Amino acid sequence: MLGLYIHIPFCQTICSYCDFPKRIANSREMIKEYLQSLKVEMESYRKHFFEVCSVYIGGGTPNSLSDEELDLLLSYISIEGLHLKEFTIEINPELLTENQIKILKKHQINRISIGVQSFQPELLKILKRNHDKQLVLKAVKSLKEAGFDNISIDMIHSIPTQKISDLKADLNEVINLDVQHISYYGLSIEDKTMLKLEIEKNKYKIIDEDLSVEFFQTTKENLQNNNFTHYEISNFAKDNYQSFHNTLYWRNQKYIGIGVGAAGYLDNVRYNNNNYFKDYRISPIMSEEILTIKDQLTYEIILGLRLLTGLNIVAINLKYNIDFFRDYPIVNELIKQKLLIFQDGFLFLSEEGILISNQVFEKFV
């Protein structure tokens, strides 16, 4: 099985990972050239397409494209006649139109991921988002009426100035949307973003770690009490609506990354594309890492532990011809510290381990 990820870096504010600030993204000629470059890069991976079972278009704002551009982009996939289990596109709610919905249906998109982040006006201002609650409600309603029955909402907690009452209000709103999947991430302060600059100038303060933990626990409790299964550190789904594409990634399966700033994993090589279009259009790939067996195992452990079901230790031992507990004696210590649990042949993070997961992962590097 193979996933295909297409990165569309056009966005409303200057990105930290590309050279497509708003003034460039608004250039139709630049977008036309970028889409043509995507097509050329896709052609270079054609021999692998028979394995592709999921496609994810995102990483920016795909629905900032014009109708003609969006139709062209999606045609690159639909003309291949791929047999896809999941075909996802990210959208910004304020940009969604009835024409766009028709184009998504035309190309058989079957999963929509909506970037909401928050419903609180002041928090949306901090995040430089241009939508409001009513636009989100309208987008979800329109998608449901068009027959989309696999909708995911992206939310964020631990935003500067956010209070627990803000989080609870957001949880109430997102649960009432009655969608199938919710991703709820702790805010990551990226370099070269306006928010990072504002924090450095003391306009905002980073949320206290203890409060961030409370945000996470409140989120988890509320979503689980409303029929969402916590299946990955930051992801919650109703029965049978876990993200298939992302689960491929967490299971250390192969995927093709296409576009500026995209990453991929193919034929035991992890690669990163150029972050700047001027370089990308000359040659997409910026760097490659040929993985040793040890590297592959490390990725499999760290990615697999993100899933709440954890690692199948028997399968790991057979696949890599190892004795997991002998080769990783740190595991027994982490179990004693109640950060990991070993049960019925599976190793997974405990409640405490989830809260400091990055520290746990570092033990396997």
Short mmCIF file of C-alpha atoms in Angstrom, two decimals, residues 1-273:
data_model
loop_
_atom_site.label_atom_id
_atom_site.label_comp_id
_atom_site.label_asym_id
_atom_site.label_seq_id
_atom_site.Cartn_x
_atom_site.Cartn_y
_atom_site.Cartn_z
CA MET A 1 0.00 0.00 0.00
CA LEU A 2 1.20 3.44 -0.88
CA GLY A 3 -0.04 6.93 -0.02
CA LEU A 4 0.28 10.00 -2.24
CA TYR A 5 0.59 13.43 -0.63
CA ILE A 6 0.35 16.60 -2.74
CA HIS A 7 1.48 19.82 -1.10
CA ILE A 8 -0.30 23.05 -2.07
CA PRO A 9 1.58 25.75 -0.14
CA PHE A 10 -0.65 28.70 -1.05
CA CYS A 11 -1.88 30.31 2.11
CA GLN A 12 -3.20 33.51 3.62
CA THR A 13 -0.03 34.53 5.42
CA ILE A 14 3.67 34.05 4.81
CA CYS A 15 4.59 30.42 5.32
CA SER A 16 7.54 29.17 7.31
CA TYR A 17 8.18 26.39 4.81
CA CYS A 18 7.95 27.97 1.38
CA ASP A 19 8.28 31.14 -0.67
CA PHE A 20 4.59 31.56 -1.42
CA PRO A 21 3.54 34.61 0.60
CA LYS A 22 0.16 36.08 -0.30
CA ARG A 23 1.55 38.49 -2.89
CA ILE A 24 3.06 35.58 -4.84
CA ALA A 25 0.19 33.14 -4.34
CA ASN A 26 -2.18 35.67 -5.87
CA SER A 27 -0.22 35.54 -9.13
CA ARG A 28 -2.17 33.24 -11.44
CA GLU A 29 0.87 32.77 -13.66
CA MET A 30 2.91 31.57 -10.69
CA ILE A 31 0.16 29.13 -9.72
CA LYS A 32 -0.14 27.88 -13.29
CA GLU A 33 3.60 27.23 -13.37
CA TYR A 34 3.46 25.49 -9.99
CA LEU A 35 0.64 23.17 -11.08
CA GLN A 36 2.58 22.27 -14.21
CA SER A 37 5.63 21.49 -12.06
CA LEU A 38 3.47 19.24 -9.86
CA LYS A 39 2.34 17.34 -12.94
CA VAL A 40 5.93 16.83 -14.10
CA GLU A 41 6.95 15.57 -10.66
CA MET A 42 3.97 13.21 -10.55
CA GLU A 43 5.01 11.73 -13.87
CA SER A 44 8.36 10.76 -12.36
CA TYR A 45 6.56 8.48 -9.87
CA ARG A 46 4.12 6.91 -12.32
CA LYS A 47 5.61 3.40 -12.01
CA HIS A 48 4.46 3.36 -8.37
CA PHE A 49 0.87 4.43 -9.00
CA PHE A 50 -0.52 0.89 -9.06
CA GLU A 51 0.24 0.75 -5.32
CA VAL A 52 -1.44 4.06 -4.42
CA CYS A 53 -4.53 3.57 -2.26
CA SER A 54 -4.89 7.01 -0.70
CA VAL A 55 -4.33 10.61 -1.77
CA TYR A 56 -4.08 13.64 0.51
CA ILE A 57 -4.00 17.16 -0.90
CA GLY A 58 -3.07 19.74 1.67
CA GLY A 59 -0.30 21.42 3.53
CA GLY A 60 -1.63 24.89 2.75
CA THR A 61 -4.85 26.13 1.21
CA PRO A 62 -5.81 24.04 -1.85
CA ASN A 63 -9.19 25.73 -2.16
CA SER A 64 -7.53 29.12 -2.63
CA LEU A 65 -7.10 27.94 -6.22
CA SER A 66 -9.53 29.20 -8.83
CA ASP A 67 -12.20 26.76 -10.01
CA GLU A 68 -10.24 26.10 -13.19
CA GLU A 69 -7.02 25.50 -11.26
CA LEU A 70 -8.67 23.24 -8.70
CA ASP A 71 -10.33 21.22 -11.47
CA LEU A 72 -6.97 20.87 -13.23
CA LEU A 73 -5.17 19.76 -10.06
CA LEU A 74 -7.76 17.11 -9.23
CA SER A 75 -7.79 15.90 -12.83
CA TYR A 76 -4.15 14.86 -12.38
CA ILE A 77 -5.43 12.22 -9.96
CA SER A 78 -8.78 11.29 -11.48
CA ILE A 79 -7.38 10.61 -14.96
CA GLU A 80 -5.07 7.99 -13.46
CA GLY A 81 -8.02 5.75 -12.63
CA LEU A 82 -6.57 4.94 -9.22
CA HIS A 83 -8.57 2.69 -6.90
CA LEU A 84 -8.51 4.86 -3.80
CA LYS A 85 -9.75 3.90 -0.36
CA GLU A 86 -9.46 7.52 0.70
CA PHE A 87 -9.15 10.78 -1.25
CA THR A 88 -8.79 13.78 1.06
CA ILE A 89 -8.47 17.51 0.49
CA GLU A 90 -7.89 20.27 3.04
CA ILE A 91 -10.05 23.38 2.79
CA ASN A 92 -10.41 26.77 4.47
CA PRO A 93 -14.09 27.34 5.30
CA GLU A 94 -14.19 31.00 4.22
CA LEU A 95 -13.08 30.08 0.70
CA LEU A 96 -15.49 27.20 0.06
CA THR A 97 -18.04 27.81 -2.71
CA GLU A 98 -20.81 25.78 -4.29
CA ASN A 99 -18.73 25.51 -7.48
CA GLN A 100 -15.82 24.10 -5.52
CA ILE A 101 -18.07 21.50 -3.93
CA LYS A 102 -19.25 20.43 -7.39
CA ILE A 103 -15.61 20.06 -8.51
CA LEU A 104 -14.77 17.97 -5.42
CA LYS A 105 -17.73 15.68 -6.16
CA LYS A 106 -16.80 15.47 -9.83
CA HIS A 107 -13.36 14.11 -8.95
CA GLN A 108 -14.69 11.74 -6.28
CA ILE A 109 -13.09 13.31 -3.24
CA ASN A 110 -14.48 11.30 -0.32
CA ARG A 111 -12.94 12.99 2.71
CA ILE A 112 -12.79 16.70 3.60
CA SER A 113 -10.49 18.20 6.23
CA ILE A 114 -11.53 21.69 7.34
CA GLY A 115 -9.06 24.02 9.04
CA VAL A 116 -11.05 25.63 11.84
CA GLN A 117 -8.56 25.92 14.76
CA SER A 118 -10.99 27.80 17.02
CA PHE A 119 -14.42 29.43 17.11
CA GLN A 120 -13.30 32.25 19.39
CA PRO A 121 -12.87 35.56 17.47
CA GLU A 122 -9.92 36.78 19.53
CA LEU A 123 -8.07 33.49 19.18
CA LEU A 124 -8.69 33.43 15.44
CA LYS A 125 -7.15 36.89 15.22
CA ILE A 126 -4.02 35.63 16.99
CA LEU A 127 -3.83 32.73 14.54
CA LYS A 128 -4.37 35.11 11.58
CA ARG A 129 -7.43 33.18 10.41
CA ASN A 130 -10.07 34.86 8.25
CA HIS A 131 -13.19 32.86 9.08
CA ASP A 132 -15.78 32.94 11.84
CA LYS A 133 -18.24 30.49 13.35
CA GLN A 134 -20.96 31.17 10.80
CA LEU A 135 -18.65 30.43 7.86
CA VAL A 136 -17.68 27.11 9.45
CA LEU A 137 -21.32 26.17 10.03
CA LYS A 138 -22.17 27.11 6.45
CA ALA A 139 -19.27 25.08 5.03
CA VAL A 140 -20.13 21.94 7.00
CA LYS A 141 -23.84 22.24 6.16
CA SER A 142 -23.09 22.67 2.42
CA LEU A 143 -20.74 19.70 2.37
CA LYS A 144 -23.25 17.46 4.16
CA GLU A 145 -26.03 18.51 1.78
CA ALA A 146 -23.75 17.60 -1.13
CA GLY A 147 -23.38 14.08 0.28
CA PHE A 148 -20.00 14.24 2.00
CA ASP A 149 -20.16 11.93 4.99
CA ASN A 150 -16.50 11.85 6.05
CA ILE A 151 -15.62 15.30 7.35
CA SER A 152 -12.68 16.08 9.62
CA ILE A 153 -12.17 19.27 11.61
CA ASP A 154 -8.72 20.56 12.58
CA MET A 155 -8.65 22.35 15.95
CA ILE A 156 -5.85 23.85 18.08
CA HIS A 157 -5.43 24.26 21.81
CA SER A 158 -2.80 26.10 23.90
CA ILE A 159 -3.14 29.30 21.88
CA PRO A 160 -1.71 32.40 23.63
CA THR A 161 -4.36 34.04 25.87
CA GLN A 162 -6.62 30.97 25.60
CA LYS A 163 -8.50 30.09 28.79
CA ILE A 164 -10.04 26.77 29.77
CA SER A 165 -13.47 28.34 29.24
CA ASP A 166 -12.46 29.13 25.63
CA LEU A 167 -11.45 25.52 25.10
CA LYS A 168 -14.71 24.19 26.52
CA ALA A 169 -16.69 26.55 24.30
CA ASP A 170 -14.72 25.36 21.26
CA LEU A 171 -15.27 21.72 22.21
CA ASN A 172 -19.00 22.30 22.49
CA GLU A 173 -19.07 23.93 19.05
CA VAL A 174 -16.99 21.30 17.27
CA ILE A 175 -18.92 18.40 18.84
CA ASN A 176 -22.21 20.00 17.75
CA LEU A 177 -20.99 20.00 14.14
CA ASP A 178 -21.65 16.24 14.18
CA VAL A 179 -18.66 15.31 12.01
CA GLN A 180 -16.79 12.03 11.84
CA HIS A 181 -13.24 13.04 12.77
CA ILE A 182 -11.53 15.71 14.87
CA SER A 183 -7.83 16.50 15.01
CA TYR A 184 -6.91 18.55 18.08
CA TYR A 185 -3.31 19.73 18.11
CA GLY A 186 -1.35 21.64 20.70
CA LEU A 187 -0.13 24.86 19.09
CA SER A 188 3.33 24.62 17.57
CA ILE A 189 5.15 27.94 17.24
CA GLU A 190 6.84 27.76 13.84
CA ASP A 191 9.88 29.78 12.85
CA LYS A 192 9.45 32.70 10.44
CA THR A 193 5.78 33.15 11.28
CA MET A 194 4.07 36.31 12.44
CA LEU A 195 3.02 34.65 15.71
CA LYS A 196 6.63 33.69 16.50
CA LEU A 197 7.67 37.31 15.91
CA GLU A 198 4.86 38.61 18.12
CA ILE A 199 5.88 36.25 20.94
CA GLU A 200 9.51 37.37 20.62
CA LYS A 201 8.31 40.97 20.94
CA ASN A 202 6.33 39.98 24.08
CA LYS A 203 2.97 40.75 22.52
CA TYR A 204 1.86 37.26 23.53
CA LYS A 205 3.12 34.63 25.96
CA ILE A 206 3.38 30.90 25.33
CA ILE A 207 0.83 28.92 27.33
CA ASP A 208 2.14 27.43 30.58
CA GLU A 209 2.96 23.71 30.30
CA ASP A 210 0.62 22.72 33.16
CA LEU A 211 -2.26 24.57 31.53
CA SER A 212 -1.45 22.94 28.19
CA VAL A 213 -1.71 19.54 29.88
CA GLU A 214 -5.09 20.55 31.29
CA PHE A 215 -6.19 21.61 27.80
CA PHE A 216 -5.20 18.20 26.41
CA GLN A 217 -6.90 16.23 29.17
CA THR A 218 -10.08 18.31 28.89
CA THR A 219 -10.12 17.79 25.12
CA LYS A 220 -9.63 14.05 25.42
CA GLU A 221 -12.31 13.64 28.10
CA ASN A 222 -14.90 15.70 26.24
CA LEU A 223 -14.40 14.01 22.89
CA GLN A 224 -14.37 10.49 24.36
CA ASN A 225 -17.59 11.28 26.22
CA ASN A 226 -19.14 12.17 22.86
CA ASN A 227 -18.41 8.93 21.00
CA PHE A 228 -15.00 9.83 19.60
CA THR A 229 -12.26 7.23 19.92
CA HIS A 230 -8.82 8.57 20.80
CA TYR A 231 -6.74 6.59 18.28
CA GLU A 232 -3.62 8.77 17.85
CA ILE A 233 -2.04 11.34 20.17
CA SER A 234 -3.84 14.28 18.52
CA ASN A 235 -6.63 12.52 16.62
CA PHE A 236 -10.14 11.36 17.49
CA ALA A 237 -12.64 9.54 15.30
CA LYS A 238 -16.06 7.98 15.38
CA ASP A 239 -16.21 4.25 14.63
CA ASN A 240 -14.56 3.33 11.31
CA TYR A 241 -13.56 6.92 10.48
CA GLN A 242 -9.90 6.90 11.46
CA SER A 243 -7.77 8.63 8.82
CA PHE A 244 -6.59 5.83 6.56
CA HIS A 245 -3.96 8.00 4.85
CA ASN A 246 -2.39 9.23 8.08
CA THR A 247 -2.49 5.76 9.59
CA LEU A 248 -0.34 4.56 6.68
CA TYR A 249 2.20 7.16 7.76
CA TRP A 250 2.05 6.19 11.45
CA ARG A 251 2.46 2.54 10.45
CA ASN A 252 5.69 3.50 8.64
CA GLN A 253 4.27 2.62 5.23
CA LYS A 254 5.54 4.15 2.00
CA TYR A 255 4.20 7.42 0.65
CA ILE A 256 5.02 9.76 -2.21
CA GLY A 257 5.33 13.45 -1.37
CA ILE A 258 4.89 15.90 -4.23
CA GLY A 259 5.31 19.68 -4.25
CA VAL A 260 7.30 22.46 -2.61
CA GLY A 261 8.32 21.48 0.92
CA ALA A 262 6.79 17.98 0.66
CA ALA A 263 8.41 14.89 2.17
CA GLY A 264 8.20 11.28 1.06
CA TYR A 265 9.30 7.77 1.96
CA LEU A 266 9.92 5.37 -0.90
CA ASP A 267 12.23 2.38 -1.50
CA ASN A 268 13.84 2.79 1.93
CA VAL A 269 14.65 6.42 1.18
CA ARG A 270 13.18 9.37 3.08
CA TYR A 271 13.38 12.53 1.04
CA ASN A 272 12.55 16.21 1.39
CA ASN A 273 11.66 18.48 -1.50
#
